[in-house]
Coordinates of C-alpha atoms in Angstrom, one line a residue:
Chain A
X1 CA -24.6 -30.2 -256.2
X2 CA -23.7 -34.4 -254.9
X3 CA -22.6 -34.1 -251.5
X4 CA -21.2 -37.2 -250.1
X5 CA -19.6 -36.7 -246.2
X6 CA -19.9 -40.4 -245.3
X7 CA -16.1 -41.1 -246.4
X8 CA -13.2 -39.0 -244.5
X9 CA -10.4 -40.7 -245.9
X10 CA -8.3 -38.4 -248.7
X11 CA -7.6 -41.5 -250.8
X12 CA -9.3 -40.8 -254.5
X13 CA -9.3 -43.4 -256.0
X14 CA -13.2 -43.4 -256.3
X15 CA -12.4 -40.1 -258.8
X16 CA -14.1 -42.7 -261.8
X17 CA -17.5 -40.1 -261.8
X18 CA -15.8 -37.3 -260.2
X19 CA -16.7 -33.8 -260.3
X20 CA -14.9 -31.3 -261.3
X21 CA -13.8 -28.7 -258.6
X22 CA -14.4 -25.0 -259.8
X23 CA -11.9 -22.9 -257.8
X24 CA -12.1 -20.1 -260.2
X25 CA -15.6 -20.1 -259.8
X26 CA -15.3 -20.0 -255.6
X27 CA -12.5 -17.3 -256.8
X28 CA -15.0 -15.4 -257.8
X29 CA -17.2 -16.2 -254.3
X30 CA -14.3 -14.5 -252.1
X31 CA -13.8 -10.2 -252.9
X32 CA -10.4 -9.9 -250.7
X33 CA -8.7 -12.0 -253.1
X34 CA -8.8 -9.7 -255.8
X35 CA -7.6 -6.6 -255.1
X36 CA -3.3 -5.7 -255.9
X37 CA -0.4 -5.8 -253.5
X38 CA 2.4 -4.2 -254.2
X39 CA 0.7 -3.7 -257.5
X40 CA 0.2 -7.5 -258.2
X41 CA -2.3 -10.0 -258.4
X42 CA -3.4 -11.2 -254.5
X43 CA -2.2 -14.6 -254.6
X44 CA -2.9 -15.3 -250.7
X45 CA -1.0 -18.8 -249.2
X46 CA -1.8 -18.3 -245.4
X47 CA -5.7 -20.4 -245.2
X48 CA -4.5 -22.7 -242.5
X49 CA -4.2 -19.4 -240.4
X50 CA -7.4 -17.5 -241.4
X51 CA -9.3 -18.2 -244.7
X52 CA -11.3 -14.8 -246.5
X53 CA -14.2 -15.4 -246.6
X54 CA -17.1 -15.7 -248.9
X55 CA -19.9 -12.9 -250.0
X56 CA -22.8 -14.5 -249.0
X57 CA -20.5 -14.9 -245.4
X58 CA -19.6 -9.8 -245.8
X59 CA -23.7 -10.1 -247.0
X60 CA -25.6 -13.0 -243.4
X61 CA -23.6 -9.9 -241.1
X62 CA -24.7 -7.3 -243.1
X63 CA -28.6 -8.5 -243.4
X64 CA -28.2 -9.7 -239.5
X65 CA -26.6 -6.0 -237.8
X66 CA -29.3 -4.1 -240.4
X67 CA -32.4 -6.4 -240.2
X68 CA -32.0 -9.2 -237.7
X69 CA -29.9 -8.7 -234.8
X70 CA -30.8 -8.2 -231.1
X71 CA -30.7 -10.3 -227.6
X72 CA -30.9 -14.4 -228.2
X73 CA -33.2 -16.3 -225.4
X74 CA -35.5 -15.3 -223.0
X75 CA -36.3 -12.2 -225.8
X76 CA -40.4 -11.7 -225.8
X77 CA -40.2 -9.3 -228.3
X78 CA -39.8 -9.7 -232.4
X79 CA -36.8 -9.2 -233.6
X80 CA -35.3 -11.4 -230.2
X81 CA -37.1 -14.4 -232.0
X82 CA -35.3 -13.8 -235.2
X83 CA -31.7 -13.4 -233.7
X84 CA -32.8 -16.6 -231.6
X85 CA -34.0 -18.7 -233.7
X86 CA -30.8 -17.8 -236.3
X87 CA -29.0 -18.7 -233.8
X88 CA -29.9 -22.1 -233.0
X89 CA -30.4 -22.5 -236.6
X90 CA -27.3 -22.5 -236.9
X91 CA -25.8 -24.7 -233.8
X92 CA -28.2 -27.3 -236.1
X93 CA -26.5 -26.4 -239.4
X94 CA -23.6 -27.0 -236.8
X95 CA -24.6 -30.1 -236.4
X96 CA -25.5 -31.3 -239.5
X97 CA -21.9 -30.8 -240.8
X98 CA -20.2 -32.8 -238.2
X99 CA -23.1 -35.5 -238.7
X100 CA -23.5 -34.6 -234.4
X101 CA -26.1 -36.7 -233.2
X102 CA -27.8 -33.5 -230.8
X103 CA -28.2 -30.0 -231.4
X104 CA -26.8 -30.1 -228.2
X105 CA -23.8 -31.8 -228.1
X106 CA -23.1 -28.3 -230.0
X107 CA -22.0 -25.6 -227.9
X108 CA -20.8 -22.6 -228.8
X109 CA -17.1 -21.5 -228.2
X110 CA -14.2 -18.6 -229.6
X111 CA -12.2 -21.2 -231.9
X112 CA -10.7 -24.4 -231.5
X113 CA -8.7 -22.7 -228.6
X114 CA -11.7 -21.8 -226.1
X115 CA -13.0 -24.6 -226.7
X116 CA -9.7 -26.8 -225.6
X117 CA -9.3 -25.1 -222.7
X118 CA -13.2 -25.8 -221.7
X119 CA -12.2 -29.2 -221.2
X120 CA -9.2 -29.2 -220.2
X121 CA -10.5 -27.1 -217.7
X122 CA -13.6 -29.0 -217.3
X123 CA -13.2 -32.2 -217.9
X124 CA -10.5 -31.4 -216.8
X125 CA -11.0 -30.1 -213.3
X126 CA -13.3 -33.5 -212.5
X127 CA -11.9 -36.3 -213.8
X128 CA -8.2 -35.7 -213.3
X129 CA -6.2 -36.1 -210.6
X130 CA -2.2 -36.1 -209.8
X131 CA -1.0 -39.1 -210.7
X132 CA -3.2 -39.5 -213.6
X133 CA -1.5 -38.4 -216.8
X134 CA -3.2 -36.9 -219.9
X135 CA -1.2 -37.4 -223.8
X136 CA -0.4 -35.8 -227.1
X137 CA 2.1 -35.7 -230.2
X138 CA 4.8 -33.6 -230.7
X139 CA 3.4 -31.4 -233.7
X140 CA 0.2 -30.0 -230.9
X141 CA -0.6 -26.7 -231.8
X142 CA 0.3 -25.2 -228.3
X143 CA -3.3 -24.9 -228.3
X144 CA -3.7 -27.6 -227.5
X145 CA -0.9 -28.4 -225.3
X146 CA -0.3 -25.8 -223.2
X147 CA -4.3 -26.3 -221.9
X148 CA -3.1 -29.6 -220.4
X149 CA 0.2 -28.1 -219.6
X150 CA -1.9 -25.4 -217.2
X151 CA -4.4 -28.4 -215.7
X152 CA -1.5 -31.6 -215.5
X153 CA 0.5 -29.3 -213.5
X154 CA -2.6 -28.0 -211.2
X155 CA -3.3 -31.1 -210.1
X156 CA -0.3 -33.2 -210.3
X157 CA -0.7 -35.3 -213.3
X158 CA 1.6 -36.1 -216.1
X159 CA 1.5 -34.9 -220.3
X160 CA 2.7 -38.2 -222.2
X161 CA 4.0 -36.8 -225.4
X162 CA 3.0 -38.7 -229.0
X163 CA 5.9 -38.7 -231.3
X164 CA 7.0 -37.9 -234.5
X165 CA 9.5 -39.5 -237.2
X166 CA 11.9 -37.8 -239.6
X167 CA 9.0 -36.8 -242.2
X168 CA 6.4 -35.7 -239.1
X169 CA 4.4 -38.6 -239.0
X170 CA 3.1 -39.9 -235.2
X171 CA 5.3 -43.2 -234.0
X172 CA 2.5 -44.6 -233.6
X173 CA 4.6 -48.1 -232.7
X174 CA 4.6 -47.8 -229.1
X175 CA 1.0 -45.5 -228.8
X176 CA -0.7 -47.9 -227.0
X177 CA 1.8 -49.4 -224.3
X178 CA 1.4 -44.9 -223.9
X179 CA -2.0 -45.6 -222.2
X180 CA -2.4 -47.0 -218.6
X181 CA -5.1 -47.0 -216.5
X182 CA -4.1 -43.6 -215.2
X183 CA -4.6 -42.2 -218.3
X184 CA -8.0 -39.9 -218.5
X185 CA -7.4 -38.2 -221.9
X186 CA -5.7 -38.8 -225.5
X187 CA -6.2 -34.8 -227.7
X188 CA -4.6 -34.9 -231.0
X189 CA -4.9 -32.6 -234.1
X190 CA -6.5 -33.9 -236.7
X191 CA -4.0 -32.6 -238.8
X192 CA -0.9 -31.1 -238.4
X193 CA -1.0 -26.7 -239.1
X194 CA 2.4 -27.3 -239.3
X195 CA 3.7 -29.7 -241.2
X196 CA -0.1 -31.1 -242.8
X197 CA 0.4 -34.0 -241.3
X198 CA -2.8 -36.0 -241.7
X199 CA -3.1 -38.4 -239.0
X200 CA -4.6 -42.0 -238.9
X201 CA -6.7 -40.8 -236.1
X202 CA -9.7 -43.9 -236.5
X203 CA -6.2 -45.8 -235.0
X204 CA -5.5 -43.5 -232.6
X205 CA -9.2 -43.9 -231.7
X206 CA -10.5 -46.9 -231.9
X207 CA -6.6 -48.1 -228.9
X208 CA -7.3 -45.7 -227.0
X209 CA -11.9 -47.0 -226.7
X210 CA -10.1 -50.6 -226.5
X211 CA -9.3 -48.6 -223.1
X212 CA -11.9 -47.2 -222.5
X213 CA -10.0 -43.5 -222.6
X214 CA -11.3 -40.5 -224.2
X215 CA -10.7 -38.7 -227.1
X216 CA -10.1 -35.1 -229.0
X217 CA -9.3 -33.6 -232.1
X218 CA -8.7 -31.0 -233.0
X219 CA -10.2 -30.6 -236.4
X220 CA -9.0 -26.2 -236.4
X221 CA -7.0 -27.8 -240.6
X222 CA -8.6 -30.8 -240.5
X223 CA -12.8 -29.1 -240.5
X224 CA -11.8 -27.1 -243.8
X225 CA -10.3 -29.6 -245.7
X226 CA -11.9 -33.9 -245.3
X227 CA -15.6 -34.7 -244.5
X228 CA -15.9 -35.2 -240.9
X229 CA -18.2 -37.4 -239.4
X230 CA -18.1 -37.3 -235.8
X231 CA -20.9 -40.2 -234.9
X232 CA -19.2 -42.2 -237.6
X233 CA -15.6 -41.2 -235.8
X234 CA -16.3 -41.4 -232.8
X235 CA -13.9 -39.5 -231.5
X236 CA -15.6 -38.2 -228.2
X237 CA -14.4 -34.7 -228.1
X238 CA -14.0 -32.2 -232.0
X239 CA -13.1 -28.8 -232.1
X240 CA -13.0 -26.5 -235.0
X241 CA -12.6 -22.6 -236.2
X242 CA -14.9 -20.5 -237.5
X243 CA -12.3 -18.6 -239.5
X244 CA -10.2 -21.0 -241.1
X245 CA -13.1 -22.4 -242.4
X246 CA -14.2 -19.8 -244.7
X247 CA -16.4 -17.8 -241.5
X248 CA -15.8 -15.0 -239.2
X249 CA -13.5 -14.6 -236.6
X250 CA -14.2 -15.5 -233.1
X251 CA -16.9 -17.7 -233.1
X252 CA -15.9 -21.4 -233.1
X253 CA -17.6 -25.4 -232.7
X254 CA -16.6 -27.7 -229.2
X255 CA -18.5 -31.3 -229.8
X256 CA -19.0 -33.0 -227.0
X257 CA -20.6 -36.5 -226.6
X258 CA -23.6 -35.9 -224.8
X259 CA -23.3 -38.0 -221.5
X260 CA -19.7 -36.9 -221.6
X261 CA -20.9 -32.8 -222.2
X262 CA -23.3 -33.9 -218.9
X263 CA -21.2 -34.9 -217.0
X264 CA -19.2 -32.1 -217.7
X265 CA -19.3 -29.0 -214.9
X266 CA -19.6 -25.5 -216.1
X267 CA -17.1 -23.9 -217.9
X268 CA -18.0 -19.9 -217.2
X269 CA -21.0 -18.4 -214.2
X270 CA -22.7 -15.6 -216.1
X271 CA -26.3 -15.1 -217.8
X272 CA -27.3 -17.8 -219.1
X273 CA -25.6 -20.4 -218.0
X274 CA -28.9 -21.1 -215.3
X275 CA -31.5 -21.7 -214.0
X276 CA -31.8 -20.9 -210.6
X277 CA -30.1 -18.5 -208.7
X278 CA -29.4 -17.6 -204.8
X279 CA -26.7 -16.8 -203.0
X280 CA -26.9 -19.7 -201.3
X281 CA -27.9 -21.9 -204.4
X282 CA -27.4 -21.6 -208.2
X283 CA -29.0 -24.3 -210.3
X284 CA -26.9 -24.3 -214.2
X285 CA -28.7 -24.8 -216.7
X286 CA -28.8 -28.3 -219.5
X287 CA -26.3 -28.3 -222.4
X288 CA -25.3 -26.6 -224.4
X289 CA -26.0 -23.8 -222.7
X290 CA -24.5 -25.0 -219.2
X291 CA -20.8 -23.7 -221.0
X292 CA -22.3 -20.5 -223.0
X293 CA -22.5 -17.7 -220.3
X294 CA -22.8 -14.0 -220.9
X295 CA -24.3 -13.0 -224.6
X296 CA -22.9 -15.5 -227.6
X297 CA -21.3 -14.0 -230.5
X298 CA -24.6 -14.5 -232.3
X299 CA -23.3 -12.1 -235.3
X300 CA -20.5 -15.1 -235.8
X301 CA -22.4 -17.9 -235.0
X302 CA -24.8 -16.6 -237.8
X303 CA -21.9 -16.2 -240.1
X304 CA -20.8 -19.5 -239.4
X305 CA -24.2 -21.4 -240.2
X306 CA -23.5 -19.5 -243.8
X307 CA -20.4 -20.3 -244.5
X308 CA -20.5 -24.0 -243.9
X309 CA -23.0 -23.9 -245.4
X310 CA -21.7 -22.6 -248.3
X311 CA -19.1 -25.2 -248.5
X312 CA -21.1 -28.0 -247.9
X313 CA -22.0 -26.8 -251.7
X314 CA -19.8 -28.3 -252.7
X315 CA -19.5 -31.9 -253.9
X316 CA -16.4 -32.2 -250.4
X317 CA -14.2 -35.1 -252.6
X318 CA -14.4 -32.5 -255.5
X319 CA -13.0 -30.0 -252.7
X320 CA -10.5 -33.2 -251.1
X321 CA -9.2 -33.9 -254.8
X322 CA -8.6 -30.3 -256.1
X323 CA -6.9 -29.2 -252.3
X324 CA -4.9 -32.4 -252.8
X325 CA -3.9 -31.8 -256.4
X326 CA -2.6 -28.4 -255.6
X327 CA -0.4 -29.4 -252.9
X328 CA 1.2 -32.7 -254.3
X329 CA 1.4 -30.0 -258.1
X330 CA 3.0 -27.0 -255.5
X331 CA 5.2 -30.4 -254.4
X332 CA 7.1 -31.0 -256.8
X333 CA 7.2 -27.9 -257.8
X334 CA 9.5 -27.0 -254.5
X335 CA 11.2 -29.9 -254.9
X336 CA 12.8 -29.1 -257.5
X337 CA 14.1 -25.7 -255.6
X338 CA 17.6 -27.0 -254.8
X339 CA 18.4 -24.5 -252.7
X340 CA 14.7 -25.3 -250.5
X341 CA 14.6 -28.7 -248.0
X342 CA 10.3 -29.2 -247.3
X343 CA 10.1 -29.7 -243.6
X344 CA 7.1 -32.5 -243.2
X345 CA 7.0 -35.5 -245.7
X346 CA 4.3 -37.1 -244.4
X347 CA 2.3 -40.3 -245.7
X348 CA -0.9 -38.2 -245.7
X349 CA -1.1 -34.2 -245.9
X350 CA -3.7 -31.8 -246.3
X351 CA -3.6 -28.4 -246.9
X352 CA 0.0 -27.2 -245.7
X353 CA 4.1 -26.8 -247.3
X354 CA 6.7 -25.9 -245.2
X355 CA 9.9 -25.2 -245.9
X356 CA 13.3 -23.4 -245.4
X357 CA 15.7 -21.6 -247.9
X358 CA 19.4 -22.3 -247.1
X359 CA 20.2 -19.7 -245.4
X360 CA 17.4 -16.9 -245.8
X361 CA 15.4 -16.6 -242.5
X362 CA 11.9 -17.7 -243.2
X363 CA 10.9 -14.1 -242.5
X364 CA 12.8 -12.5 -244.7
X365 CA 11.4 -15.0 -247.5
X366 CA 7.9 -13.7 -246.5
X367 CA 8.8 -10.6 -246.5
X368 CA 10.3 -10.9 -249.7
X369 CA 7.1 -12.3 -251.4
X370 CA 4.6 -9.1 -249.5
X371 CA 6.4 -7.5 -251.8
X372 CA 5.4 -9.6 -255.3
X373 CA 2.6 -9.3 -253.8
X374 CA 1.9 -13.5 -252.4
X375 CA 1.1 -14.1 -249.0
X376 CA 2.8 -17.0 -246.9
X377 CA 3.4 -17.2 -243.3
X378 CA 6.5 -17.1 -241.4
X379 CA 7.7 -18.5 -238.1
X380 CA 7.5 -21.4 -235.7
X381 CA 4.0 -21.1 -236.4
X382 CA 3.0 -22.5 -232.7
X383 CA 3.9 -25.2 -231.8
X384 CA 7.6 -25.3 -230.9
X385 CA 8.0 -28.6 -230.1
X386 CA 7.6 -29.5 -234.2
X387 CA 10.6 -26.6 -234.7
X388 CA 13.1 -28.2 -232.1
X389 CA 11.9 -31.5 -233.9
X390 CA 13.5 -30.3 -237.0
X391 CA 16.4 -28.6 -235.5
X392 CA 15.3 -25.1 -237.1
X393 CA 14.0 -21.5 -235.9
X394 CA 11.3 -21.1 -237.8
X395 CA 9.4 -21.9 -241.0
X396 CA 8.4 -20.6 -244.0
X397 CA 4.6 -22.4 -244.4
X398 CA 2.6 -21.5 -247.7
X399 CA -1.2 -23.1 -246.9
X400 CA -4.1 -23.8 -249.6
X401 CA -7.8 -23.8 -249.6
X402 CA -11.3 -24.4 -252.0
X403 CA -9.8 -21.0 -254.1
X404 CA -6.2 -21.4 -254.8
X405 CA -5.0 -22.8 -258.3
X406 CA -1.5 -23.5 -260.4
X407 CA -1.3 -20.1 -261.4
X408 CA -1.1 -19.4 -257.0
X409 CA 1.5 -22.2 -256.5
X410 CA 3.6 -21.0 -260.1
X411 CA 2.8 -18.0 -258.5
X412 CA 4.6 -18.3 -255.8
X413 CA 6.9 -20.6 -257.3
X414 CA 8.6 -17.3 -259.2
X415 CA 8.6 -15.3 -255.9
X416 CA 10.9 -17.8 -254.6
X417 CA 12.4 -17.5 -257.2
X418 CA 13.2 -13.9 -256.7
X419 CA 14.7 -14.5 -253.1
X420 CA 17.1 -16.7 -254.0
X421 CA 18.4 -14.4 -256.5
X422 CA 17.9 -10.8 -254.2
X423 CA 19.9 -13.5 -251.2
X424 CA 23.1 -14.2 -253.3
Chain B
X1 CA 27.4 13.8 -237.7
X2 CA 23.9 14.9 -235.3
X3 CA 21.8 11.9 -236.0
X4 CA 19.9 14.4 -238.5
X5 CA 22.6 14.1 -241.0
X6 CA 23.1 10.8 -241.5
X7 CA 19.5 10.5 -241.8
X8 CA 20.2 12.3 -244.5
X9 CA 22.2 10.5 -245.7
X10 CA 20.5 7.4 -245.8
X11 CA 17.6 8.7 -247.4
X12 CA 20.4 10.2 -250.4
X13 CA 22.1 6.7 -250.8
X14 CA 18.7 4.0 -250.5
X15 CA 17.1 6.8 -252.8
X16 CA 19.4 5.5 -255.0
X17 CA 17.1 2.2 -255.6
X18 CA 14.5 3.1 -257.5
X19 CA 13.0 -0.2 -257.0
X20 CA 12.1 -2.6 -253.7
X21 CA 14.4 -4.9 -255.3
X22 CA 16.4 -2.8 -255.4
X23 CA 16.3 -1.4 -252.0
X24 CA 16.0 -5.1 -250.5
X25 CA 19.7 -6.4 -252.6
X26 CA 21.0 -3.5 -250.3
X27 CA 19.8 -4.4 -247.3
X28 CA 20.8 -7.8 -247.4
X29 CA 24.5 -6.9 -248.2
X30 CA 24.1 -4.3 -245.4
X31 CA 23.9 -7.0 -243.7
X32 CA 26.1 -9.3 -244.8
X33 CA 28.5 -6.5 -244.2
X34 CA 27.4 -5.6 -241.1
X35 CA 29.7 -8.3 -239.6
X36 CA 30.0 -11.8 -238.9
X37 CA 27.7 -13.4 -236.4
X38 CA 29.0 -13.0 -232.6
X39 CA 27.8 -15.4 -230.1
X40 CA 28.7 -13.1 -227.7
X41 CA 25.7 -11.5 -228.1
X42 CA 23.7 -14.0 -229.2
X43 CA 23.3 -14.5 -225.8
X44 CA 19.6 -15.7 -224.4
X45 CA 20.4 -12.4 -221.8
X46 CA 21.1 -9.9 -225.1
X47 CA 18.0 -11.2 -226.3
X48 CA 15.4 -8.7 -227.5
X49 CA 11.5 -10.0 -226.7
X50 CA 8.8 -9.4 -229.1
X51 CA 10.5 -10.3 -232.7
X52 CA 9.2 -13.6 -233.6
X53 CA 13.4 -12.7 -235.9
X54 CA 15.9 -13.1 -233.3
X55 CA 17.4 -9.7 -231.9
X56 CA 20.1 -9.2 -230.0
X57 CA 21.3 -6.0 -228.9
X58 CA 23.6 -5.1 -226.5
X59 CA 24.6 -1.0 -224.9
X60 CA 27.7 0.8 -222.9
X61 CA 28.9 4.4 -222.4
X62 CA 31.9 5.1 -223.6
X63 CA 33.8 8.1 -223.5
X64 CA 29.9 9.9 -222.9
X65 CA 28.7 8.1 -225.7
X66 CA 26.4 6.0 -225.7
X67 CA 28.0 2.4 -227.7
X68 CA 25.9 -0.3 -229.5
X69 CA 25.8 -3.5 -230.6
X70 CA 23.3 -6.6 -232.3
X71 CA 22.5 -8.7 -234.0
X72 CA 20.2 -10.8 -236.6
X73 CA 19.1 -14.3 -237.1
X74 CA 17.3 -12.3 -240.2
X75 CA 19.7 -10.9 -243.3
X76 CA 16.9 -8.0 -243.9
X77 CA 16.7 -7.6 -240.1
X78 CA 20.8 -7.4 -239.7
X79 CA 20.4 -4.7 -242.6
X80 CA 18.3 -2.4 -240.3
X81 CA 20.1 -3.3 -237.5
X82 CA 22.9 -2.1 -240.1
X83 CA 21.4 0.9 -240.4
X84 CA 19.9 2.4 -236.5
X85 CA 22.9 1.5 -235.4
X86 CA 25.2 3.7 -238.2
X87 CA 21.3 6.4 -237.1
X88 CA 22.7 5.6 -233.5
X89 CA 25.6 3.8 -232.4
X90 CA 28.0 6.4 -230.7
X91 CA 26.2 9.2 -230.3
X92 CA 25.0 11.0 -226.8
X93 CA 21.6 9.6 -224.7
X94 CA 20.2 12.4 -224.6
X95 CA 20.2 12.8 -228.2
X96 CA 19.1 9.2 -228.5
X97 CA 16.5 9.1 -226.7
X98 CA 14.3 12.0 -228.5
X99 CA 15.6 11.4 -231.8
X100 CA 13.9 11.8 -234.7
X101 CA 13.5 9.2 -235.8
X102 CA 12.7 10.3 -240.1
X103 CA 14.6 7.5 -242.9
X104 CA 12.8 5.0 -242.0
X105 CA 9.5 7.1 -243.6
X106 CA 11.2 8.3 -246.3
X107 CA 12.6 5.0 -247.9
X108 CA 10.2 2.5 -247.8
X109 CA 9.9 0.8 -245.0
X110 CA 7.6 2.2 -243.3
X111 CA 5.8 -0.8 -243.2
X112 CA 9.2 -2.7 -240.9
X113 CA 8.2 -0.2 -238.0
X114 CA 4.4 -1.4 -237.9
X115 CA 4.3 -3.7 -234.0
X116 CA 2.1 -6.5 -236.2
X117 CA 5.4 -6.7 -239.3
X118 CA 8.1 -9.8 -237.7
X119 CA 11.0 -8.0 -237.9
X120 CA 9.7 -5.7 -234.8
X121 CA 11.8 -3.0 -236.1
X122 CA 9.2 -1.6 -233.3
X123 CA 10.8 -2.8 -230.8
X124 CA 14.1 -3.0 -231.3
X125 CA 13.8 0.5 -231.5
X126 CA 12.1 1.0 -228.5
X127 CA 15.0 -1.2 -226.6
X128 CA 17.5 1.8 -227.9
X129 CA 15.1 4.6 -227.3
X130 CA 15.1 2.2 -223.5
X131 CA 18.6 1.9 -223.1
X132 CA 19.2 5.1 -223.9
X133 CA 16.8 6.8 -221.7
X134 CA 17.8 4.5 -218.5
X135 CA 21.8 5.8 -219.5
X136 CA 19.9 10.1 -219.3
X137 CA 18.9 10.1 -216.1

């Protein structure tokens, strides 16, 4: 299969010789999708919360625990060497997936939440002082708000917020004016989990870098839907969650430029992150180990590498085109339902589709859809400021992944019609 | 009627609805008939935390019996509150605290009791029982 990883746009104009994505074939790789829920074929539209796992990831974990398992690093025995090779090999796989320059720029963490906390607690602790400023956006997940709020509160710094407009697009007109000599970092999401908005991150990075301000991209919702090239994006930090890109839970990645990671103090203390310890003085290990105290999530990292290899086995342009076509189809069909209000109609969107249904509470929508075997998410999606912006307590959210089909969308539409029927 | 008698009555009524669609329709109708949204009740101090849909609950003692008022912004939750209050309202608090609650199971709403459920019925039941216990002490 030919894989093109250079272009980060979702513009699909260049599909002349495009390979068509075979979603049915991909579906076959995911055992969890082949079951009935409440007597009907499961329609899984909650991939923005977490994706299902392909058989190859399940088999990799099983093989690792069955035959290859041991603790990593420093072990002199056979299994420890195998486990270490697999774990460090996983780091290389992630590096290649993100097109980072160096393996040591890849730090394994529990997920995006921990990745951002790590940056806030280390970069933030050493670089942010009283009166300094951190810029986030109004569409952030709580995981990209609260860690910054905590460090700002501790340091007497200010959190500044890029507003969004009524469509769910960032209002970047005044972004440049928001950057001051006190701005220490810009932390924004690549793709919004609540609205599906794809942000113009190149523009944000270009502007921030003009003032020597580093940029952290929250890639929890982008890494599984867009090609990611951290060198080309030139972001300073990038985060992803393994379980959202077909990998196991409890594993994620913080990418950071080497010079930044080297400058940052350690995160947590413990084993593996040291070179030498006496009661008088501890010398810290090199990056990335400086940030990986204790026995890491070895199986998680190896499972994640299996997921990334699986993902890269597809033609990325074809995959992006498939998901975009599905989102457009779903948008069109949902817009035909009079009682339905779309929340988030940004210029460019990926995967997620949020809506409300006249007076029906989103949880009630979710409950009635569940009874029909359709899995969606209802709630504030850990983005309460977004809900406040749109003046609603919650939305219903359908989100798509590679294994979804038009038939899933049709089932969703029929399901929503049932919801309306049961409520009238 | 006793708490058990009311539960048996609810089970009998709901068993008339054969499939899930009818049952939820009945629940939603109950929610609708549960009364107009009550602004005097929809206040932060009465809100039960832990439910993703908003649920408000108040309790007071009148003539030795527990008097409950409740509301929610979710129609299905309102329907469940209607059933719960039919069972627990106007009962001696000691009975409310100790009663075995089996009708939810019997009418197929048990899944709504699990703590992960958005509607958090379990949280509501706990809140009612705790209130009852406070009034028995």
